[in-house]
mmCIF file of C-alpha atoms in Angstrom:
data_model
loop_
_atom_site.group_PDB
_atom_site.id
_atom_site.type_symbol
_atom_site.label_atom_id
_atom_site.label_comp_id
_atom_site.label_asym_id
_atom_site.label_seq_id
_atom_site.Cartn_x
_atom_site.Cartn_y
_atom_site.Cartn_z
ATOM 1 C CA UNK X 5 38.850 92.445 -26.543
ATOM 2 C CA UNK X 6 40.109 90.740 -29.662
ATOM 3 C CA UNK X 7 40.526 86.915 -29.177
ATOM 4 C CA UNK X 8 42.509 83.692 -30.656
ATOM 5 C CA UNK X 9 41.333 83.367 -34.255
ATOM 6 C CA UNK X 10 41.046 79.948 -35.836
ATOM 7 C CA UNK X 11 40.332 78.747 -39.216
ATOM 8 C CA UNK X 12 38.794 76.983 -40.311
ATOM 9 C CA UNK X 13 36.276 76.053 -38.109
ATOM 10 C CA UNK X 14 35.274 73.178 -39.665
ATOM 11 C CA UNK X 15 37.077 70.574 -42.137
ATOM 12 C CA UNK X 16 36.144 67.819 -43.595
ATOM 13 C CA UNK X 17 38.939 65.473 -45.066
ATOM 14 C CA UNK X 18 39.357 61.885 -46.734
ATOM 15 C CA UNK X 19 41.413 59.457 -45.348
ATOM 16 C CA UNK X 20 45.579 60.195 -46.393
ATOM 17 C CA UNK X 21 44.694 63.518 -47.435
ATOM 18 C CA UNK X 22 46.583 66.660 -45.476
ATOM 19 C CA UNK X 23 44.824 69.118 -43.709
ATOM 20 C CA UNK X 24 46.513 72.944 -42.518
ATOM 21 C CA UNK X 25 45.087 74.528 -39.823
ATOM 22 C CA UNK X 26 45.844 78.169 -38.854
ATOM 23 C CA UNK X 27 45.643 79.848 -35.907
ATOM 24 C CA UNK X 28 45.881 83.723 -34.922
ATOM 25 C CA UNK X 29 46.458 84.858 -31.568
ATOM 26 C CA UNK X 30 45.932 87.518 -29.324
ATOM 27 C CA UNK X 31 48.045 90.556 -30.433
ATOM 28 C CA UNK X 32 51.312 90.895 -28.481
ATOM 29 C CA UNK X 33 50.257 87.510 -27.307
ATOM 30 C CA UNK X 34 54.096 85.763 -28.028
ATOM 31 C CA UNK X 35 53.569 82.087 -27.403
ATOM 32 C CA UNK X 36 51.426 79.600 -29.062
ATOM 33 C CA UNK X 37 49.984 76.204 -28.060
ATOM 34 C CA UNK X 38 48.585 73.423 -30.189
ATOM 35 C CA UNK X 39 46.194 70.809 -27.816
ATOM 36 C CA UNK X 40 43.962 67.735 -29.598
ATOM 37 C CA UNK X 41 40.615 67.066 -27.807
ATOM 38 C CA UNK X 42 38.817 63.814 -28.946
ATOM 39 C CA UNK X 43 35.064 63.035 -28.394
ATOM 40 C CA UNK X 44 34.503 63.047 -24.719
ATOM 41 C CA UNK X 45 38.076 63.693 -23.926
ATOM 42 C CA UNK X 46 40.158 66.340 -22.000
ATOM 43 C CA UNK X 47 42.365 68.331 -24.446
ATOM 44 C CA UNK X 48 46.398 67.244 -25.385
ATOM 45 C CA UNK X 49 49.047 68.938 -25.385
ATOM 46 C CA UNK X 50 50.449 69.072 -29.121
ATOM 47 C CA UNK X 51 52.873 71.529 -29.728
ATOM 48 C CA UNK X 52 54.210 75.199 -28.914
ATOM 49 C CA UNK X 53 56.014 78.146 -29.843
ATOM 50 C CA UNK X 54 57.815 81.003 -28.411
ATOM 51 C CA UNK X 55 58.778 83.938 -30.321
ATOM 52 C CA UNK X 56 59.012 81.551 -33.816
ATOM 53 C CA UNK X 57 60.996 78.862 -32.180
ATOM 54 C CA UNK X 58 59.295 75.618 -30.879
ATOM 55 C CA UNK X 59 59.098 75.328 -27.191
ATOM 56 C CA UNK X 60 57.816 71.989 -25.870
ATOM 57 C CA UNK X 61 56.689 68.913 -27.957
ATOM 58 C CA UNK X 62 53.711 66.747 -26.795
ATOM 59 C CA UNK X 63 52.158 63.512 -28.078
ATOM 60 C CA UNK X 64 52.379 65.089 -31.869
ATOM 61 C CA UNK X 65 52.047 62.219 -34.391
ATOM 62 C CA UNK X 66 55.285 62.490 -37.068
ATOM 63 C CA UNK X 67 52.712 62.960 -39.393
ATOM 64 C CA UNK X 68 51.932 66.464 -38.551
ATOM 65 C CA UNK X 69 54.046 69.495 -38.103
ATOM 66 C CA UNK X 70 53.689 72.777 -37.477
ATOM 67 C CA UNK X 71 55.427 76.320 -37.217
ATOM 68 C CA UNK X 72 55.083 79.915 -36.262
ATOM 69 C CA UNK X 73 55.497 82.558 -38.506
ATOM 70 C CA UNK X 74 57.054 86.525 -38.466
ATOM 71 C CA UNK X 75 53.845 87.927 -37.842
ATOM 72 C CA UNK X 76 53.239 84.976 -34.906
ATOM 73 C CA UNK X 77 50.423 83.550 -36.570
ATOM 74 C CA UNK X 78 50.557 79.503 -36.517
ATOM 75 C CA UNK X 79 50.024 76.636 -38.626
ATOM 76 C CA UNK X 80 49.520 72.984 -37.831
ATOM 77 C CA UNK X 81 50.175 70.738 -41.212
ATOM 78 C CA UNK X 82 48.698 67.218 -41.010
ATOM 79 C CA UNK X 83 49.582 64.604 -43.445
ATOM 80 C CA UNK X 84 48.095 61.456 -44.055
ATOM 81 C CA UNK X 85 45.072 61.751 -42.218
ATOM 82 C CA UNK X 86 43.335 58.775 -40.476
ATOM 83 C CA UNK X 87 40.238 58.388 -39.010
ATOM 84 C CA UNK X 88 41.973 58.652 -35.645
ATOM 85 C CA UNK X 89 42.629 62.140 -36.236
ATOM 86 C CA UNK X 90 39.307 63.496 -36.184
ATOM 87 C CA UNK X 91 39.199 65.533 -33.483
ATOM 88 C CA UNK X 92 38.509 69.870 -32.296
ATOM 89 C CA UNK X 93 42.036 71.031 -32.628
ATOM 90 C CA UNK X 94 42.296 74.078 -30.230
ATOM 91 C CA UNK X 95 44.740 76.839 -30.632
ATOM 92 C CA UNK X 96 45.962 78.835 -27.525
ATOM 93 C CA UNK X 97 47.890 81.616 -26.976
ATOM 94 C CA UNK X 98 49.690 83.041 -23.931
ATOM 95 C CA UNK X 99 51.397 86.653 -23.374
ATOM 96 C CA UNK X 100 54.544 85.479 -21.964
ATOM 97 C CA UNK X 101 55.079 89.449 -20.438
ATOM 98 C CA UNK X 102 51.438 88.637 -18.029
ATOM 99 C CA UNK X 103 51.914 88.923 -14.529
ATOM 100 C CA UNK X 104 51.670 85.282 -12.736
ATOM 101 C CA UNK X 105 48.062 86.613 -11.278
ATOM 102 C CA UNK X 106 46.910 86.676 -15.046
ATOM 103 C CA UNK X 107 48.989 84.464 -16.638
ATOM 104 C CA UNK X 108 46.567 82.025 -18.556
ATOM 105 C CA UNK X 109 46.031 80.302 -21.655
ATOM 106 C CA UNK X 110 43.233 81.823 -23.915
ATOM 107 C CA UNK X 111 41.646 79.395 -25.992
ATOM 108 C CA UNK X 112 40.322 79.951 -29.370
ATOM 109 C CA UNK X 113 37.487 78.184 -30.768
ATOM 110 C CA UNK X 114 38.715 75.626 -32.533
ATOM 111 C CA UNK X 115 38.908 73.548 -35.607
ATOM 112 C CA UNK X 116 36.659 70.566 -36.175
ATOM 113 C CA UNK X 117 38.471 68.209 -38.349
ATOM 114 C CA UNK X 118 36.311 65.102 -39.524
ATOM 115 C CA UNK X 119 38.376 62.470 -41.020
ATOM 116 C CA UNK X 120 36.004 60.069 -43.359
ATOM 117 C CA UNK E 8 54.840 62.627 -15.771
ATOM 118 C CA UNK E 9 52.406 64.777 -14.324
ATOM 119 C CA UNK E 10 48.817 62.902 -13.774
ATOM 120 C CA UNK E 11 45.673 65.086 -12.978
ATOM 121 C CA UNK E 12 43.245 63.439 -11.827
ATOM 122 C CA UNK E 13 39.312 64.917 -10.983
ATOM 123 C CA UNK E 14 36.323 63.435 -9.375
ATOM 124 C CA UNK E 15 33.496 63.042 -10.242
ATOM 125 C CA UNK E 16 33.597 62.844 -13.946
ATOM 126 C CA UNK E 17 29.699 63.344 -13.732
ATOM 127 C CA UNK E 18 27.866 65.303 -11.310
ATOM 128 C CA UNK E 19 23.696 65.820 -11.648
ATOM 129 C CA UNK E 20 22.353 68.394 -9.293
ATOM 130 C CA UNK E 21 19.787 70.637 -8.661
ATOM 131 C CA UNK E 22 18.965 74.306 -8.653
ATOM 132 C CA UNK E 23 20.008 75.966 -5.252
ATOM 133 C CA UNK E 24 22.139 73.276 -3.914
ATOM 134 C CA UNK E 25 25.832 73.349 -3.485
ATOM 135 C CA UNK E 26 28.577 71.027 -4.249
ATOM 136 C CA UNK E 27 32.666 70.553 -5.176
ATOM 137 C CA UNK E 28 34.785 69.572 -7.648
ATOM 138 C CA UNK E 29 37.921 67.976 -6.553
ATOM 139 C CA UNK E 30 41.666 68.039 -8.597
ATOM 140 C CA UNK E 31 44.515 66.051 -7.724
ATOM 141 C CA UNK E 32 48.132 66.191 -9.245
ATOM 142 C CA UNK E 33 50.669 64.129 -9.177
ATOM 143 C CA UNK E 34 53.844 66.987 -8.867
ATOM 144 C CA UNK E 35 54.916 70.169 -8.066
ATOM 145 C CA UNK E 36 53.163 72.699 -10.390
ATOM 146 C CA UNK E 37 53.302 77.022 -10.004
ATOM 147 C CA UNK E 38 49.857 77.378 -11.898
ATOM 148 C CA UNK E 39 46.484 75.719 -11.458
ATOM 149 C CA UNK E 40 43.853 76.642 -14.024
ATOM 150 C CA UNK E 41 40.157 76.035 -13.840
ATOM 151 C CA UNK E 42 38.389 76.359 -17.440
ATOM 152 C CA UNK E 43 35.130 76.154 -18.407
ATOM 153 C CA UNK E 44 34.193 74.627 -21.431
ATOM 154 C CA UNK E 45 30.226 74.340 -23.103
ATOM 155 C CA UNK E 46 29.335 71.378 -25.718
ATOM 156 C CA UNK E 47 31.561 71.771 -29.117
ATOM 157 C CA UNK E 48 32.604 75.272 -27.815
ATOM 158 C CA UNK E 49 35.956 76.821 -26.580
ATOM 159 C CA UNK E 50 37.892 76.909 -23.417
ATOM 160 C CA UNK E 51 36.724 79.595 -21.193
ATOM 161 C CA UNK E 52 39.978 80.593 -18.786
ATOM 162 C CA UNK E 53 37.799 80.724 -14.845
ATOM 163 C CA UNK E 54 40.626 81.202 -12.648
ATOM 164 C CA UNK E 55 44.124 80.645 -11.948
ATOM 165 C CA UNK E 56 46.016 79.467 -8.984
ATOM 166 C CA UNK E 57 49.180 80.280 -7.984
ATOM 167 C CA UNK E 58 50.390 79.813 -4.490
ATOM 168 C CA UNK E 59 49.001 77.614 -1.466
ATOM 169 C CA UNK E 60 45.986 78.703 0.108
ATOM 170 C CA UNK E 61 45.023 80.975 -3.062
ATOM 171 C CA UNK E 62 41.354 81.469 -2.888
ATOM 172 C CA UNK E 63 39.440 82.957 -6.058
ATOM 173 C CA UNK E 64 35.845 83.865 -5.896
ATOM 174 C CA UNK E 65 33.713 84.627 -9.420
ATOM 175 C CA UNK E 66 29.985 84.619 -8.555
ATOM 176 C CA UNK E 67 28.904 80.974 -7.222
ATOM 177 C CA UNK E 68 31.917 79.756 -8.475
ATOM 178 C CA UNK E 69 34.922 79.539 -5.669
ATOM 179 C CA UNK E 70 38.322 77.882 -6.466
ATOM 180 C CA UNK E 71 41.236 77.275 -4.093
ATOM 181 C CA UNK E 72 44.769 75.524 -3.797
ATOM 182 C CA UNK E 73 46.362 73.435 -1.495
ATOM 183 C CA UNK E 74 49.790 72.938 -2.921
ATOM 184 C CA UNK E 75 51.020 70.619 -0.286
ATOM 185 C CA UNK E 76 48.481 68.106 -0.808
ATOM 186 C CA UNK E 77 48.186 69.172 -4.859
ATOM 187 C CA UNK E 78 44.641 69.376 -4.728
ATOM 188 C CA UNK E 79 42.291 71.801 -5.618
ATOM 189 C CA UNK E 80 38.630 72.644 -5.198
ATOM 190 C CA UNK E 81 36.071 73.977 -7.219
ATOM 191 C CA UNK E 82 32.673 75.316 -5.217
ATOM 192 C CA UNK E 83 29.430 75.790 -6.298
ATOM 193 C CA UNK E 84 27.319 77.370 -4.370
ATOM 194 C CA UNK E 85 23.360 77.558 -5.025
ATOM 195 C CA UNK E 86 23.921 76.232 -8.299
ATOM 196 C CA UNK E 87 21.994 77.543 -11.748
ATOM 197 C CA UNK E 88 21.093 76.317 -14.744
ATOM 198 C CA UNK E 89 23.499 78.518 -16.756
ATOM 199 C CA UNK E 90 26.032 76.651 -14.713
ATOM 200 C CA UNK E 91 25.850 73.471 -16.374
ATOM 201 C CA UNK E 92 29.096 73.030 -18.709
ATOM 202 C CA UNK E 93 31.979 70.705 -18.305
ATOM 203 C CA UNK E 94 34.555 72.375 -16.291
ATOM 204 C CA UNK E 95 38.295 71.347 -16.593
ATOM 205 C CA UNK E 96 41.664 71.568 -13.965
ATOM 206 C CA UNK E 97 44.560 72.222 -15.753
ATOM 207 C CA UNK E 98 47.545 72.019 -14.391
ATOM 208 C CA UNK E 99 51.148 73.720 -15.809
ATOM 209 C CA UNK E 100 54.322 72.097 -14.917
ATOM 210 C CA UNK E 101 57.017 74.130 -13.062
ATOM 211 C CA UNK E 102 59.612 73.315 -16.382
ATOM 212 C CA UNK E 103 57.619 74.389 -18.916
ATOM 213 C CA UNK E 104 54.093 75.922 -19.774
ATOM 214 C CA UNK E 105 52.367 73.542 -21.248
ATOM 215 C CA UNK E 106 48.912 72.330 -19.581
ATOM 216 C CA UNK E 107 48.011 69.005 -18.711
ATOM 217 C CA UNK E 108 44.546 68.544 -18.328
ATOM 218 C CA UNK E 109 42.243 66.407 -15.858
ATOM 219 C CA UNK E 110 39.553 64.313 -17.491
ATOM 220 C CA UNK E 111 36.384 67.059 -16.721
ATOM 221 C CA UNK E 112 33.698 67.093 -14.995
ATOM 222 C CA UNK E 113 30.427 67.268 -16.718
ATOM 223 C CA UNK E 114 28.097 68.981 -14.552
ATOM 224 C CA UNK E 115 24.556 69.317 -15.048
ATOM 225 C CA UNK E 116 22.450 71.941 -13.188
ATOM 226 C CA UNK E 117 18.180 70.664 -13.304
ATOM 227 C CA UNK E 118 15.552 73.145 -12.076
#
């Protein structure tokens, strides 16, 4: 079964340089989620979408935005990167038609963004 | 805001023996997720929860929900190496969909 694409899967940035991240999901999936997971830590909440329109809005810095596009394929633009940022950026997507049995997040694999 | 909360954070065991996994919330939620999740890899969707006394079953892996007390359990029973992973509650908040996540358990299965 075809997953959550990500790319890239890895990054490697300089401090106050930007960074895109893109993120394909499941066909027919309609909604996509943005979480942040630092080293150790359990994954945040970022960011989603529903049918091109933002959703919900988590702890995003101002420094990063993102958007969905016609084809429901998403991009998260980060600006001014700091160290802080470094991070696996997971993608998820969600078919918002599922019945509640099956209703779940898939996860794709992630980006790992190094800051230096 | 919603606070999930799992214990323990670490748990050692050994082949063959059987233990839980424990998530607490702080409000009402209509899904409970449990996810799997191996070192630097993805989230692996386990099961979801939706109603009190929902009971899921996936090899030695057993998850139920107790709404009223917003807990839920994770059992493993006669545990395996392949087993060891850090395994995640998620909880989704009856206004929206987004998850918030506990802090994982890391477990590790030795022979």
């Amino acid at each position: 079964a075809a997953g959550v694409i990500q790319s890239p899967r890895h990054l490697i940035k300089e401090k106050r340089e930007t960074a895109t991240l893109k993120c394909y999901p499941i066909p027919r999936h309609d909604t996509v989620y943005w979480y942040q997971q630092g080293p150790g830590q359990d994954p945040q909440f970022l960011i989603s979408f529903y049918e091109k329109m933002q959703s919900d809005k988590g702890s995003i810095p101002d420094r990063f935005s993102a958007q969905q596009f016609s084809d429901y394929h998403s991009e998260l633009n980060m600006s001014s990167l700091e160290l802080g940022d470094s991070a696996l950026y997971f993608c998820a997507s969600r078919g918002g038609k599922a019945p509640p049995s099956t209703d779940t997040q898939y996860f794709g694999p992630g980006t790992r963004l190094t800051v230096l | 805001e919603l606070k999930v909360e799992q214990n323990p954070l670490f748990l050692s065991m050994q082949e063959g023996k059987n233990y839980t996994i424990y998530c607490n919330y702080s409000t009402t939620s209509d899904r409970l997720y449990w996810y799997r999740q191996d070192p630097g890899k993805s989230l692996e969707s386990l099961f979801v929860l939706l109603s009190n006394g929902a009971v899921k079953q996936e090899g030695r892996l057993m998850a139920s929900l107790d709404t009223k007390a917003r807990l839920s359990t994770l059992h493993i029973t006669a545990a395996v190496h392949d087993l060891s992973a850090t395994y995640f509650c998620a909880v989704r908040e009856t206004s929206g969909s987004r998850l918030t996540f506990g802090e994982g358990t890391q477990l590790t299965v030795n022979p």
